[in-house]
Amino acid sequence: MNRRQKLTDALIRRLKSGPREYTVRDTVVPSLGIRVHPSGGRSYIHFCEGRKVSLGPAAFKTVEEARAESRAQLSDGVPEKKTTPLFGDFVSGPWRDSWVHRCKPSTVKWRDRLVETRLLPEFGELRLDRITHTMVHQWFDSYSGTAPGNANQCLHTLRHIFNHAVACGLVPSNPARGIKLNPGKKITRFLSREELGRLHRVLDRHEHSATVRASQRQQIDIIRLLLLTGCRKNEIVRLRRDEIAESCLRLQDSKTGPRTVFLNAEAQAIIERRMTGGTRFLFPSPKDAGRPLGKMLNHWYAIRKEAGLDDVRLHDLRHTYASHAVTQGTPLPVVARLLGHSQTAMTLRYAHTGDRETEAAAERIGEVISGLLGNRQIV
């Protein structure tokens, strides 16, 4: 049942969403109502002769503007037929405006490119209400055949777009919902103690080789720091001298925002050795000292081949750091902080690495309980 209340801009902002959408009718202009969606979005509704006409999202107009529009439609006698915007216009306007101010420039650039290259060519010229679940499903299946991971990212973004369209009252439901994502690759690769020993021996040989170039020595130090800190590759490759403190790194622009990385003695020694130069970056480009070393650490491929680790990626060094932290009994919230995870749930991926220790603990506890049961007295 619709509530009736004098609508104000402040009241509309205070309305709370519930499990189902509901409408509050205006007592000043009874033909006007505000619809509150479960997602939290609010849109104006014009009521006329049993029909409902959307007047658009409340975020884009005041109550007085909505009342004037509702009165105008009453005087015309015929509700105005509003045209749903094109997907491309909505994405470049209301949807982008809703999030761009909250994201880092790198995130904005990545999302803009994804939309421009993958979503606009497919849906850009279609009206939002003409895009169906079947169309989205066919597009997703086709794209998944060549790039399943990228298809998942695009589907996440498409869902976000249509969630906002639903909140704005432009479409009744999200056509991208209910589509199953492609299964992701499980994190199973991390270096054992023996593999770590082989890798360090190869790194030592390359470090002391007379044929290794300066840029390759930089890469060797980067590889060691990735292992010793669990940092992401870009956090080390683009490390600036003003982000280095006495015993930690104070990263100003990591993937999840500013964070502190604490350094052990070996990592401190590597960084201290590199601090002798006068460049902005700890690992400057050999061609332009004002820029960091390039992202492609090609020397890694020679090192991992010599160490017999052909299936190991640089990012697996971060997994190795996390996995060994868990096996040493480090609590998951602490591991999450060490890795710079914004949510502890992301760190749960490494919990499987402690299965061996859990099994051993279960065996020890079982022996204790069995011993107690064996010594009990039967009454």
mmCIF file of C-alpha atoms in Angstrom, residues 79-363:
data_model
loop_
_atom_site.group_PDB
_atom_site.id
_atom_site.type_symbol
_atom_site.label_atom_id
_atom_site.label_comp_id
_atom_site.label_asym_id
_atom_site.label_seq_id
_atom_site.Cartn_x
_atom_site.Cartn_y
_atom_site.Cartn_z
ATOM 1 C CA PRO A 79 1.195 11.290 -20.006
ATOM 2 C CA GLU A 80 4.405 12.173 -21.762
ATOM 3 C CA LYS A 81 6.091 9.182 -23.290
ATOM 4 C CA LYS A 82 9.705 9.208 -22.175
ATOM 5 C CA THR A 83 12.356 7.586 -24.342
ATOM 6 C CA THR A 84 14.846 5.313 -22.614
ATOM 7 C CA PRO A 85 18.405 6.490 -23.373
ATOM 8 C CA LEU A 86 20.850 4.603 -25.541
ATOM 9 C CA PHE A 87 23.305 2.335 -23.737
ATOM 10 C CA GLY A 88 26.238 4.434 -24.966
ATOM 11 C CA ASP A 89 24.714 7.715 -23.761
ATOM 12 C CA PHE A 90 23.839 6.298 -20.347
ATOM 13 C CA VAL A 91 27.296 4.766 -19.869
ATOM 14 C CA SER A 92 29.177 7.941 -20.807
ATOM 15 C CA GLY A 93 26.842 10.124 -18.724
ATOM 16 C CA PRO A 94 24.915 9.085 -15.577
ATOM 17 C CA TRP A 95 26.684 5.758 -15.013
ATOM 18 C CA ARG A 96 30.242 7.087 -15.360
ATOM 19 C CA ASP A 97 29.428 10.146 -13.247
ATOM 20 C CA SER A 98 28.209 7.861 -10.440
ATOM 21 C CA TRP A 99 31.631 6.293 -9.751
ATOM 22 C CA VAL A 100 34.441 8.170 -11.505
ATOM 23 C CA HIS A 101 35.101 10.544 -8.579
ATOM 24 C CA ARG A 102 35.693 7.608 -6.187
ATOM 25 C CA CYS A 103 38.270 5.693 -8.250
ATOM 26 C CA LYS A 104 41.984 6.002 -8.878
ATOM 27 C CA PRO A 105 43.039 7.346 -12.307
ATOM 28 C CA SER A 106 44.420 3.939 -13.269
ATOM 29 C CA THR A 107 41.060 2.309 -12.475
ATOM 30 C CA VAL A 108 39.179 4.946 -14.469
ATOM 31 C CA LYS A 109 41.483 4.437 -17.441
ATOM 32 C CA TRP A 110 41.146 0.652 -17.303
ATOM 33 C CA ARG A 111 37.327 0.732 -17.018
ATOM 34 C CA ASP A 112 36.965 3.336 -19.788
ATOM 35 C CA ARG A 113 39.044 1.186 -22.116
ATOM 36 C CA LEU A 114 37.051 -1.932 -21.298
ATOM 37 C CA VAL A 115 33.764 -0.145 -22.017
ATOM 38 C CA GLU A 116 35.062 1.470 -25.206
ATOM 39 C CA THR A 117 36.580 -1.670 -26.729
ATOM 40 C CA ARG A 118 34.188 -4.393 -25.524
ATOM 41 C CA LEU A 119 30.786 -3.077 -24.475
ATOM 42 C CA LEU A 120 30.063 -0.074 -26.702
ATOM 43 C CA PRO A 121 30.694 -1.943 -29.994
ATOM 44 C CA GLU A 122 28.136 -4.545 -28.912
ATOM 45 C CA PHE A 123 25.461 -2.523 -27.082
ATOM 46 C CA GLY A 124 26.288 1.173 -27.609
ATOM 47 C CA GLU A 125 23.578 1.950 -30.213
ATOM 48 C CA LEU A 126 20.817 0.014 -28.417
ATOM 49 C CA ARG A 127 18.306 1.516 -26.007
ATOM 50 C CA LEU A 128 18.724 0.225 -22.472
ATOM 51 C CA ASP A 129 15.268 -1.369 -22.447
ATOM 52 C CA ARG A 130 15.997 -3.205 -25.724
ATOM 53 C CA ILE A 131 18.943 -5.161 -24.295
ATOM 54 C CA THR A 132 17.662 -8.564 -23.185
ATOM 55 C CA HIS A 133 19.030 -11.366 -21.050
ATOM 56 C CA THR A 134 19.310 -13.575 -24.141
ATOM 57 C CA MET A 135 21.374 -10.969 -25.999
ATOM 58 C CA VAL A 136 23.772 -10.585 -23.073
ATOM 59 C CA HIS A 137 24.058 -14.365 -22.665
ATOM 60 C CA GLN A 138 24.896 -14.886 -26.357
ATOM 61 C CA TRP A 139 27.491 -12.114 -26.309
ATOM 62 C CA PHE A 140 29.081 -13.491 -23.123
ATOM 63 C CA ASP A 141 29.249 -17.068 -24.476
ATOM 64 C CA SER A 142 30.853 -15.859 -27.715
ATOM 65 C CA TYR A 143 33.458 -13.723 -25.924
ATOM 66 C CA SER A 144 34.173 -16.501 -23.399
ATOM 67 C CA GLY A 145 35.272 -18.765 -26.218
ATOM 68 C CA THR A 146 38.387 -16.644 -26.821
ATOM 69 C CA ALA A 147 38.999 -14.807 -23.527
ATOM 70 C CA PRO A 148 37.099 -16.284 -20.554
ATOM 71 C CA GLY A 149 38.822 -14.119 -17.954
ATOM 72 C CA ASN A 150 38.227 -10.873 -19.829
ATOM 73 C CA ALA A 151 34.631 -11.937 -20.469
ATOM 74 C CA ASN A 152 34.121 -12.230 -16.700
ATOM 75 C CA GLN A 153 35.470 -8.720 -16.155
ATOM 76 C CA CYS A 154 33.200 -7.305 -18.843
ATOM 77 C CA LEU A 155 30.171 -9.071 -17.393
ATOM 78 C CA HIS A 156 30.924 -7.644 -13.936
ATOM 79 C CA THR A 157 31.015 -4.155 -15.468
ATOM 80 C CA LEU A 158 27.819 -4.740 -17.454
ATOM 81 C CA ARG A 159 26.034 -5.827 -14.283
ATOM 82 C CA HIS A 160 27.228 -2.670 -12.556
ATOM 83 C CA ILE A 161 25.906 -0.537 -15.427
ATOM 84 C CA PHE A 162 22.460 -2.105 -15.382
ATOM 85 C CA ASN A 163 22.242 -2.049 -11.583
ATOM 86 C CA HIS A 164 22.601 1.710 -11.837
ATOM 87 C CA ALA A 165 20.045 1.836 -14.661
ATOM 88 C CA VAL A 166 17.568 -0.047 -12.453
ATOM 89 C CA ALA A 167 18.277 2.340 -9.563
ATOM 90 C CA CYS A 168 17.594 5.271 -11.906
ATOM 91 C CA GLY A 169 14.243 3.774 -12.880
ATOM 92 C CA LEU A 170 15.224 3.385 -16.532
ATOM 93 C CA VAL A 171 14.820 -0.399 -16.772
ATOM 94 C CA PRO A 172 12.789 -2.775 -14.583
ATOM 95 C CA SER A 173 15.482 -5.442 -14.180
ATOM 96 C CA ASN A 174 19.116 -6.259 -14.887
ATOM 97 C CA PRO A 175 19.520 -8.414 -18.050
ATOM 98 C CA ALA A 176 23.087 -9.356 -17.035
ATOM 99 C CA ARG A 177 21.986 -11.114 -13.845
ATOM 100 C CA GLY A 178 21.809 -14.887 -13.600
ATOM 101 C CA ILE A 179 24.640 -15.560 -16.072
ATOM 102 C CA LYS A 180 27.235 -17.917 -14.643
ATOM 103 C CA LEU A 181 30.811 -16.658 -14.739
ATOM 104 C CA ASN A 182 33.574 -18.690 -16.307
ATOM 105 C CA PRO A 183 35.512 -20.713 -13.717
ATOM 106 C CA GLY A 184 38.732 -18.998 -12.716
ATOM 107 C CA LYS A 185 42.140 -20.569 -12.351
ATOM 108 C CA LYS A 186 42.770 -21.864 -8.863
ATOM 109 C CA ILE A 187 45.837 -20.637 -7.040
ATOM 110 C CA THR A 188 47.833 -23.816 -6.558
ATOM 111 C CA ARG A 189 51.372 -22.747 -7.475
ATOM 112 C CA PHE A 190 53.774 -21.623 -4.806
ATOM 113 C CA LEU A 191 57.398 -22.509 -4.271
ATOM 114 C CA SER A 192 58.381 -25.219 -1.807
ATOM 115 C CA ARG A 193 61.418 -24.907 0.456
ATOM 116 C CA GLU A 194 63.503 -26.938 -2.000
ATOM 117 C CA GLU A 195 62.360 -24.796 -4.961
ATOM 118 C CA LEU A 196 63.125 -21.620 -3.037
ATOM 119 C CA GLY A 197 66.636 -22.936 -2.404
ATOM 120 C CA ARG A 198 67.155 -23.605 -6.119
ATOM 121 C CA LEU A 199 65.871 -20.157 -7.046
ATOM 122 C CA HIS A 200 68.171 -18.401 -4.566
ATOM 123 C CA ARG A 201 71.207 -20.322 -5.816
ATOM 124 C CA VAL A 202 70.460 -19.292 -9.416
ATOM 125 C CA LEU A 203 69.925 -15.675 -8.333
ATOM 126 C CA ASP A 204 73.292 -15.733 -6.551
ATOM 127 C CA ARG A 205 75.064 -17.085 -9.635
ATOM 128 C CA HIS A 206 73.535 -14.423 -11.881
ATOM 129 C CA GLU A 207 74.236 -11.661 -9.382
ATOM 130 C CA HIS A 208 77.970 -12.484 -9.307
ATOM 131 C CA SER A 209 78.307 -13.189 -13.025
ATOM 132 C CA ALA A 210 80.505 -10.752 -14.960
ATOM 133 C CA THR A 211 78.274 -11.051 -18.039
ATOM 134 C CA VAL A 212 75.102 -9.787 -16.320
ATOM 135 C CA ARG A 213 74.139 -6.224 -17.299
ATOM 136 C CA ALA A 214 73.144 -3.465 -14.862
ATOM 137 C CA SER A 215 69.462 -3.661 -15.817
ATOM 138 C CA GLN A 216 69.522 -7.426 -15.211
ATOM 139 C CA ARG A 217 71.046 -6.870 -11.767
ATOM 140 C CA GLN A 218 68.134 -4.533 -11.069
ATOM 141 C CA GLN A 219 65.744 -7.319 -12.003
ATOM 142 C CA ILE A 220 67.533 -9.744 -9.683
ATOM 143 C CA ASP A 221 67.037 -7.342 -6.759
ATOM 144 C CA ILE A 222 63.394 -6.857 -7.733
ATOM 145 C CA ILE A 223 62.812 -10.619 -7.747
ATOM 146 C CA ARG A 224 64.379 -10.941 -4.292
ATOM 147 C CA LEU A 225 62.232 -8.096 -2.936
ATOM 148 C CA LEU A 226 59.076 -9.673 -4.354
ATOM 149 C CA LEU A 227 59.900 -12.850 -2.433
ATOM 150 C CA LEU A 228 60.888 -11.035 0.766
ATOM 151 C CA THR A 229 57.938 -8.625 0.923
ATOM 152 C CA GLY A 230 55.018 -10.268 -0.887
ATOM 153 C CA CYS A 231 54.497 -7.006 -2.776
ATOM 154 C CA ARG A 232 52.860 -6.748 -6.175
ATOM 155 C CA LYS A 233 55.277 -6.327 -9.076
ATOM 156 C CA ASN A 234 54.366 -2.692 -9.809
ATOM 157 C CA GLU A 235 54.759 -1.774 -6.136
ATOM 158 C CA ILE A 236 58.453 -2.696 -6.340
ATOM 159 C CA VAL A 237 59.236 -1.792 -9.968
ATOM 160 C CA ARG A 238 57.767 1.716 -9.504
ATOM 161 C CA LEU A 239 59.064 2.199 -5.957
ATOM 162 C CA ARG A 240 60.112 5.806 -5.298
ATOM 163 C CA ARG A 241 62.844 6.865 -2.905
ATOM 164 C CA ASP A 242 60.462 9.141 -0.999
ATOM 165 C CA GLU A 243 58.357 6.032 -0.166
ATOM 166 C CA ILE A 244 61.252 4.359 1.670
ATOM 167 C CA ALA A 245 61.474 4.772 5.447
ATOM 168 C CA GLU A 246 63.996 3.305 7.880
ATOM 169 C CA SER A 247 62.494 -0.182 8.181
ATOM 170 C CA CYS A 248 59.435 -0.064 5.959
ATOM 171 C CA LEU A 249 57.942 1.120 2.685
ATOM 172 C CA ARG A 250 55.154 3.684 2.811
ATOM 173 C CA LEU A 251 53.481 3.087 -0.519
ATOM 174 C CA GLN A 252 51.311 6.019 -1.503
ATOM 175 C CA ASP A 253 49.471 4.492 -4.430
ATOM 176 C CA SER A 254 49.153 0.703 -4.156
ATOM 177 C CA LYS A 255 46.269 -1.230 -5.707
ATOM 178 C CA THR A 256 44.172 -0.833 -2.562
ATOM 179 C CA GLY A 257 45.402 2.655 -1.669
ATOM 180 C CA PRO A 258 48.214 3.827 0.630
ATOM 181 C CA ARG A 259 49.753 1.090 2.773
ATOM 182 C CA THR A 260 52.838 0.267 4.836
ATOM 183 C CA VAL A 261 55.120 -2.664 3.996
ATOM 184 C CA PHE A 262 57.450 -3.748 6.798
ATOM 185 C CA LEU A 263 60.919 -4.912 5.732
ATOM 186 C CA ASN A 264 63.048 -7.719 7.120
ATOM 187 C CA ALA A 265 66.828 -7.336 7.404
ATOM 188 C CA GLU A 266 67.627 -8.838 3.979
ATOM 189 C CA ALA A 267 65.097 -6.630 2.191
ATOM 190 C CA GLN A 268 66.480 -3.568 4.007
ATOM 191 C CA ALA A 269 69.989 -4.482 2.861
ATOM 192 C CA ILE A 270 68.914 -4.685 -0.798
ATOM 193 C CA ILE A 271 67.165 -1.322 -0.638
ATOM 194 C CA GLU A 272 70.020 0.346 1.231
ATOM 195 C CA ARG A 273 72.430 -0.825 -1.464
ATOM 196 C CA ARG A 274 70.173 0.687 -4.127
ATOM 197 C CA MET A 275 69.805 4.028 -2.326
ATOM 198 C CA THR A 276 73.242 5.223 -3.420
ATOM 199 C CA GLY A 277 71.920 6.706 -6.679
ATOM 200 C CA GLY A 278 70.261 10.089 -6.954
ATOM 201 C CA THR A 279 67.267 9.183 -9.111
ATOM 202 C CA ARG A 280 63.606 9.497 -8.152
ATOM 203 C CA PHE A 281 62.900 5.787 -8.600
ATOM 204 C CA LEU A 282 64.806 3.030 -6.802
ATOM 205 C CA PHE A 283 64.957 1.061 -10.055
ATOM 206 C CA PRO A 284 65.291 3.672 -12.822
ATOM 207 C CA SER A 285 65.132 2.953 -16.529
ATOM 208 C CA PRO A 286 68.582 2.630 -18.145
ATOM 209 C CA LYS A 287 67.380 4.838 -21.003
ATOM 210 C CA ASP A 288 65.641 7.538 -18.952
ATOM 211 C CA ALA A 289 66.592 7.898 -15.273
ATOM 212 C CA GLY A 290 63.432 9.948 -14.678
ATOM 213 C CA ARG A 291 61.257 6.906 -15.368
ATOM 214 C CA PRO A 292 61.044 3.527 -13.612
ATOM 215 C CA LEU A 293 62.339 0.290 -15.081
ATOM 216 C CA GLY A 294 59.940 -1.221 -17.626
ATOM 217 C CA LYS A 295 57.248 -3.684 -16.568
ATOM 218 C CA MET A 296 58.725 -6.515 -18.623
ATOM 219 C CA LEU A 297 61.316 -8.256 -16.437
ATOM 220 C CA ASN A 298 62.650 -10.488 -19.202
ATOM 221 C CA HIS A 299 65.598 -11.768 -17.172
ATOM 222 C CA TRP A 300 63.109 -13.660 -15.003
ATOM 223 C CA TYR A 301 62.530 -16.191 -17.792
ATOM 224 C CA ALA A 302 66.212 -17.136 -17.943
ATOM 225 C CA ILE A 303 66.398 -17.402 -14.159
ATOM 226 C CA ARG A 304 63.311 -19.581 -13.742
ATOM 227 C CA LYS A 305 64.381 -21.874 -16.601
ATOM 228 C CA GLU A 306 67.804 -22.415 -15.034
ATOM 229 C CA ALA A 307 66.122 -23.115 -11.679
ATOM 230 C CA GLY A 308 63.731 -25.636 -13.272
ATOM 231 C CA LEU A 309 60.678 -23.472 -12.512
ATOM 232 C CA ASP A 310 59.254 -22.986 -16.005
ATOM 233 C CA ASP A 311 55.636 -22.911 -14.792
ATOM 234 C CA VAL A 312 56.219 -20.213 -12.149
ATOM 235 C CA ARG A 313 55.039 -16.650 -12.806
ATOM 236 C CA LEU A 314 56.439 -13.585 -11.079
ATOM 237 C CA HIS A 315 53.084 -13.166 -9.309
ATOM 238 C CA ASP A 316 53.532 -16.645 -7.853
ATOM 239 C CA LEU A 317 56.322 -15.190 -5.692
ATOM 240 C CA ARG A 318 53.608 -13.193 -3.914
ATOM 241 C CA HIS A 319 51.585 -16.404 -3.507
ATOM 242 C CA THR A 320 54.716 -18.075 -2.120
ATOM 243 C CA TYR A 321 55.162 -15.332 0.491
ATOM 244 C CA ALA A 322 51.525 -15.648 1.586
ATOM 245 C CA SER A 323 51.495 -19.451 1.599
ATOM 246 C CA HIS A 324 54.619 -19.752 3.741
ATOM 247 C CA ALA A 325 53.244 -17.128 6.116
ATOM 248 C CA VAL A 326 50.109 -19.259 6.603
ATOM 249 C CA THR A 327 52.067 -22.496 7.073
ATOM 250 C CA GLN A 328 54.140 -20.765 9.770
ATOM 251 C CA GLY A 329 50.929 -20.134 11.699
ATOM 252 C CA THR A 330 50.502 -16.441 10.899
ATOM 253 C CA PRO A 331 46.820 -15.485 11.485
ATOM 254 C CA LEU A 332 44.940 -14.730 8.267
ATOM 255 C CA PRO A 333 44.076 -11.117 9.281
ATOM 256 C CA VAL A 334 47.814 -10.473 9.711
ATOM 257 C CA VAL A 335 48.584 -12.074 6.342
ATOM 258 C CA ALA A 336 45.893 -9.884 4.790
ATOM 259 C CA ARG A 337 47.583 -6.797 6.184
ATOM 260 C CA LEU A 338 51.004 -7.959 4.995
ATOM 261 C CA LEU A 339 49.655 -8.399 1.459
ATOM 262 C CA GLY A 340 47.637 -5.189 1.435
ATOM 263 C CA HIS A 341 44.318 -6.989 0.915
ATOM 264 C CA SER A 342 41.316 -4.725 1.380
ATOM 265 C CA GLN A 343 39.210 -7.708 2.539
ATOM 266 C CA THR A 344 40.311 -10.717 4.587
ATOM 267 C CA ALA A 345 38.133 -12.919 2.349
ATOM 268 C CA MET A 346 40.740 -12.488 -0.395
ATOM 269 C CA THR A 347 43.352 -14.037 1.901
ATOM 270 C CA LEU A 348 41.258 -17.167 2.472
ATOM 271 C CA ARG A 349 42.600 -18.453 -0.855
ATOM 272 C CA TYR A 350 45.815 -19.323 0.960
ATOM 273 C CA ALA A 351 44.191 -21.188 3.843
ATOM 274 C CA HIS A 352 44.580 -24.515 1.993
ATOM 275 C CA THR A 353 48.348 -24.303 2.400
ATOM 276 C CA GLY A 354 47.968 -25.042 6.111
ATOM 277 C CA ASP A 355 46.194 -28.372 5.543
ATOM 278 C CA ARG A 356 49.312 -30.388 6.420
ATOM 279 C CA GLU A 357 49.707 -28.578 9.735
ATOM 280 C CA THR A 358 45.974 -28.943 10.432
ATOM 281 C CA GLU A 359 46.165 -32.686 9.790
ATOM 282 C CA ALA A 360 49.124 -33.011 12.161
ATOM 283 C CA ALA A 361 47.284 -31.011 14.832
ATOM 284 C CA ALA A 362 44.204 -33.231 14.445
ATOM 285 C CA GLU A 363 46.401 -36.295 14.933
#
